């Protein structure tokens, strides 16, 4: 037993009385017996997850607790691993979208879009203006649907029940629209290399206008329930602070990075689809705490609504897809494309060997990089802070484990 | 009837009321929360789903009485009873009308708070005996919460006791009879508004309601102390939570809202005969407000909650007791 993992403290492995084997603890976690008079106390190590209401999926976090205080935390992943990247190597390019929908199952349009853009760039396909417009519109609807879900689940993490059900009302309206356009409520498979699968059916613009006319009062309700709430503020302000240097060092993107004041949004820095023609702001935070991450997300909802208003003001004419061959055979080469998904920079690194199957497809999962920081961000807080901090990172395990 | 038989019958009636109340309150909670949350709530079993909770009780009764292998056998079995029995005992001294009460103690107020302070011991016991880390944290939270909020809860009712000059719940209600200036009911909430405010907060915390539901804290501790419990043992804990809710509101009604009295109709025979109904309506309004809070607010954090108790509630309630005593003495002199 000379495994380094056992040498978890400076004193060497700890052998408790009556035990034959040293306690096997994961890296980073220590079990420290401390003498208080005659009583030996030790830190409590608890498993948060994989079955826990607040880990947003099958995430497993080991917490080392001193009373209520979290001394160390270690995330352990892989419970939802389905081998999506490997499976993609045996799918034709048209078919990969269905797999990617199941990676980030809350914002499928964005993952599909990143992949379609990768294939288009390799094959040098010119995407029609109408298709770009449809992609942008659907991506923004999907972003709001994802962000309101975040507001709801984040409310749940702080113990506020109604927000979750209130946000479901908005999400329902948006998912209905997505279903009417794409045919599916979550696994869209809508964005394909070359364009999209279909034009808007009749009545969608009217549906969107109805939604836009009511949504502002609904967003004000969230402010009453959460943002301005006397309990919610102290629960989130100054909690789970991640400074800008740490955020950049961990490769964080999306709202958690922008909450630190870093102006980085793929839609602005490397515009794709029709974003270059849209007029929108990138909401920024300053403290990098849970409250700022929440505020950035809610501000992004309002920006996305503004974008949808601009988009439906001028519907372009034309084809919804370019003429593409039935079997896509991108020339040999590799390409990296990125989109701003609701969780951050979602990238696809696609390597093609010239055949009809991707040689290698790698997904840069934004939530994976955002989650990596929890080991540092949770330490020092309370259990309740750990739950809130984890919730504020807006992780989707399907995309992290892939 | 022999006195023994009377005691047995009264106790059984109290138990029956408690169980019925529990079933009604759980149904009410589900419906109230559902409508606050833009949902419908139970609507399948019976008209408007009224038999849903009865069926849930039947389900809980028919479940296996499961005990985790590593749990402490006796403490694990005892804990639900220790949670349930005190809230039942508190029921017995509540007066529903001048004549409707199970037992009339001349130290009623003291008795209610004394027996209710057993409940967190049961919760701690459940958390410890479960031999689960999340349960243990929940149990320890209950202990910390209990120590912090018991003090302001007791201090907050002292003003009422001073006004009525008695610890007897019946005397307290009867001294709230009459009207001020011809239209204001002489309920103790008016002179004791701060006392009522302190009582309401401390009672929310004592009966483990949102935003103070620390020992359960679903999103943090899964279900805290009740984690390893299932079947009717869980049912007892759940029932006790609701009967504590009822007791808190009943005590609040008795102390601050004139119990079974209708303002201005204290000597009306019909109004007195309707006393129990008046009392129940007032209690259920209080419970509705508590459910409203539960369906709206986020949960406070444990350290914020404890510092709120020690730094705000306890000094405030102490100061209020002293100030009110001086005022009362000055007015009566």
XYZ file of C-alpha atoms in Angstrom, chain A residues 189-389:
201
model
C -32.378 18.129 -34.620
C -33.366 21.344 -36.381
C -30.086 22.912 -37.470
C -28.421 20.851 -40.193
C -25.281 21.496 -42.224
C -26.368 23.978 -44.882
C -29.365 25.455 -43.119
C -32.304 24.267 -41.071
C -34.972 21.576 -41.591
C -37.857 23.908 -42.316
C -39.277 27.376 -42.474
C -41.466 28.884 -39.761
C -44.989 27.459 -39.864
C -47.857 29.965 -40.001
C -48.831 31.809 -36.857
C -45.451 31.558 -35.123
C -44.668 35.265 -35.418
C -48.035 36.037 -33.814
C -47.342 33.539 -31.036
C -43.991 35.166 -30.422
C -45.562 38.613 -30.347
C -48.107 37.451 -27.768
C -45.292 36.033 -25.690
C -43.216 39.197 -25.988
C -46.135 41.367 -24.919
C -46.667 39.425 -21.683
C -43.175 38.365 -20.727
C -42.034 41.660 -19.203
C -44.580 41.533 -16.401
C -43.536 37.939 -15.769
C -39.883 38.948 -15.517
C -40.874 41.603 -12.986
C -42.420 38.812 -10.917
C -39.039 37.107 -10.718
C -37.567 40.345 -9.415
C -40.196 40.440 -6.681
C -39.718 36.792 -5.771
C -35.939 36.643 -5.945
C -33.874 39.673 -6.961
C -35.344 42.130 -4.470
C -36.138 39.557 -1.816
C -34.778 40.206 1.672
C -33.687 36.606 2.131
C -32.404 35.935 -1.383
C -29.910 38.836 -1.295
C -27.955 37.741 1.788
C -28.097 34.141 0.578
C -26.325 34.964 -2.696
C -24.377 38.222 -2.318
C -20.711 37.598 -1.530
C -21.277 33.846 -1.754
C -19.153 31.644 -4.010
C -16.965 34.501 -5.195
C -14.803 33.625 -8.183
C -12.363 36.372 -9.188
C -11.509 37.174 -12.773
C -8.033 35.635 -12.702
C -9.355 32.346 -11.365
C -12.198 32.362 -13.854
C -9.822 32.863 -16.781
C -7.339 30.330 -15.395
C -10.069 27.704 -15.241
C -11.241 28.517 -18.765
C -14.641 29.641 -17.563
C -16.973 31.251 -20.079
C -20.528 32.463 -20.218
C -22.370 34.175 -17.389
C -19.947 33.012 -14.640
C -17.100 34.731 -16.487
C -19.103 37.845 -17.350
C -20.200 38.103 -13.708
C -16.553 38.854 -12.889
C -16.655 41.852 -15.238
C -14.874 40.186 -18.153
C -16.460 41.243 -21.430
C -16.373 38.002 -23.386
C -19.283 36.843 -25.489
C -18.728 34.721 -28.592
C -21.673 36.452 -30.248
C -19.684 39.704 -30.075
C -16.066 38.611 -30.408
C -16.552 36.052 -33.192
C -20.042 36.748 -34.561
C -21.785 33.815 -36.218
C -25.233 33.270 -37.767
C -26.979 36.669 -37.927
C -25.572 38.128 -34.707
C -23.396 40.689 -36.499
C -26.542 42.485 -37.700
C -28.177 42.582 -34.274
C -27.900 45.396 -31.789
C -27.496 44.055 -28.270
C -25.509 44.574 -25.081
C -23.487 42.084 -23.114
C -24.565 42.351 -19.461
C -21.608 42.328 -17.073
C -21.283 41.828 -13.343
C -18.565 43.104 -11.048
C -18.304 40.940 -7.919
C -18.221 37.480 -9.438
C -20.529 36.125 -6.732
C -23.690 34.055 -7.042
C -25.901 37.126 -7.095
C -23.977 38.632 -10.027
C -24.162 35.397 -11.965
C -27.914 35.377 -11.412
C -28.285 39.034 -12.371
C -26.222 38.574 -15.533
C -28.459 35.698 -16.579
C -31.673 37.629 -15.975
C -30.262 40.610 -17.877
C -29.397 38.263 -20.732
C -33.029 37.160 -20.879
C -34.028 40.766 -21.512
C -31.301 41.159 -24.142
C -32.469 37.999 -25.905
C -36.028 39.315 -25.911
C -34.713 42.494 -27.505
C -32.928 40.417 -30.153
C -36.100 38.470 -30.912
C -37.968 41.776 -31.303
C -35.347 42.952 -33.796
C -35.404 39.632 -35.632
C -39.153 39.398 -36.120
C -39.246 43.030 -37.255
C -37.561 42.078 -40.527
C -38.180 38.583 -41.850
C -35.810 37.959 -44.788
C -36.924 36.212 -47.969
C -35.221 33.215 -49.455
C -34.407 29.560 -48.938
C -34.151 28.021 -45.502
C -31.324 25.729 -46.564
C -28.483 25.695 -49.029
C -28.238 22.995 -51.659
C -26.133 20.317 -49.989
C -25.367 16.781 -51.145
C -27.283 13.931 -49.533
C -24.095 12.444 -48.153
C -21.741 15.044 -46.766
C -18.062 14.325 -47.335
C -16.060 17.232 -45.958
C -12.497 17.430 -47.304
C -9.743 16.241 -45.003
C -8.832 18.848 -42.405
C -9.807 20.123 -39.065
C -11.811 23.061 -37.814
C -12.932 24.580 -34.511
C -16.184 26.497 -34.320
C -17.731 28.028 -31.239
C -21.122 29.406 -30.308
C -22.283 31.220 -27.193
C -24.551 28.630 -25.620
C -26.590 29.594 -22.531
C -23.770 28.110 -20.467
C -20.794 29.692 -22.243
C -18.513 29.057 -25.175
C -19.590 25.786 -26.692
C -17.054 24.602 -29.239
C -16.848 21.774 -31.724
C -13.468 20.585 -32.872
C -14.089 18.487 -35.951
C -11.428 16.450 -37.731
C -12.351 15.032 -41.095
C -10.410 12.464 -43.127
C -12.476 13.086 -46.242
C -14.957 10.257 -45.617
C -18.646 10.582 -44.795
C -17.959 9.978 -41.085
C -16.222 12.412 -38.743
C -12.731 11.177 -37.958
C -12.889 12.810 -34.535
C -15.435 15.113 -32.974
C -14.595 16.890 -29.743
C -17.088 18.970 -27.783
C -15.794 21.853 -25.725
C -18.365 21.758 -22.993
C -18.685 25.149 -21.286
C -20.310 23.748 -18.153
C -17.405 21.331 -17.743
C -14.930 24.193 -17.461
C -17.312 26.199 -15.289
C -17.761 23.238 -12.978
C -14.025 22.668 -12.581
C -13.837 25.658 -10.261
C -16.132 24.145 -7.596
C -13.269 22.499 -5.745
C -12.025 25.994 -4.958
C -15.285 27.905 -4.890
C -17.093 25.684 -2.393
C -14.316 25.535 0.203
C -14.842 27.947 3.081
C -18.587 28.312 2.660
C -21.453 26.523 4.346
C -23.410 23.576 2.976
C -26.160 25.974 1.954
C -23.574 28.108 0.124
C -22.243 25.035 -1.663
C -25.718 24.313 -3.005
C -26.244 27.903 -4.138
C -22.783 28.214 -5.714
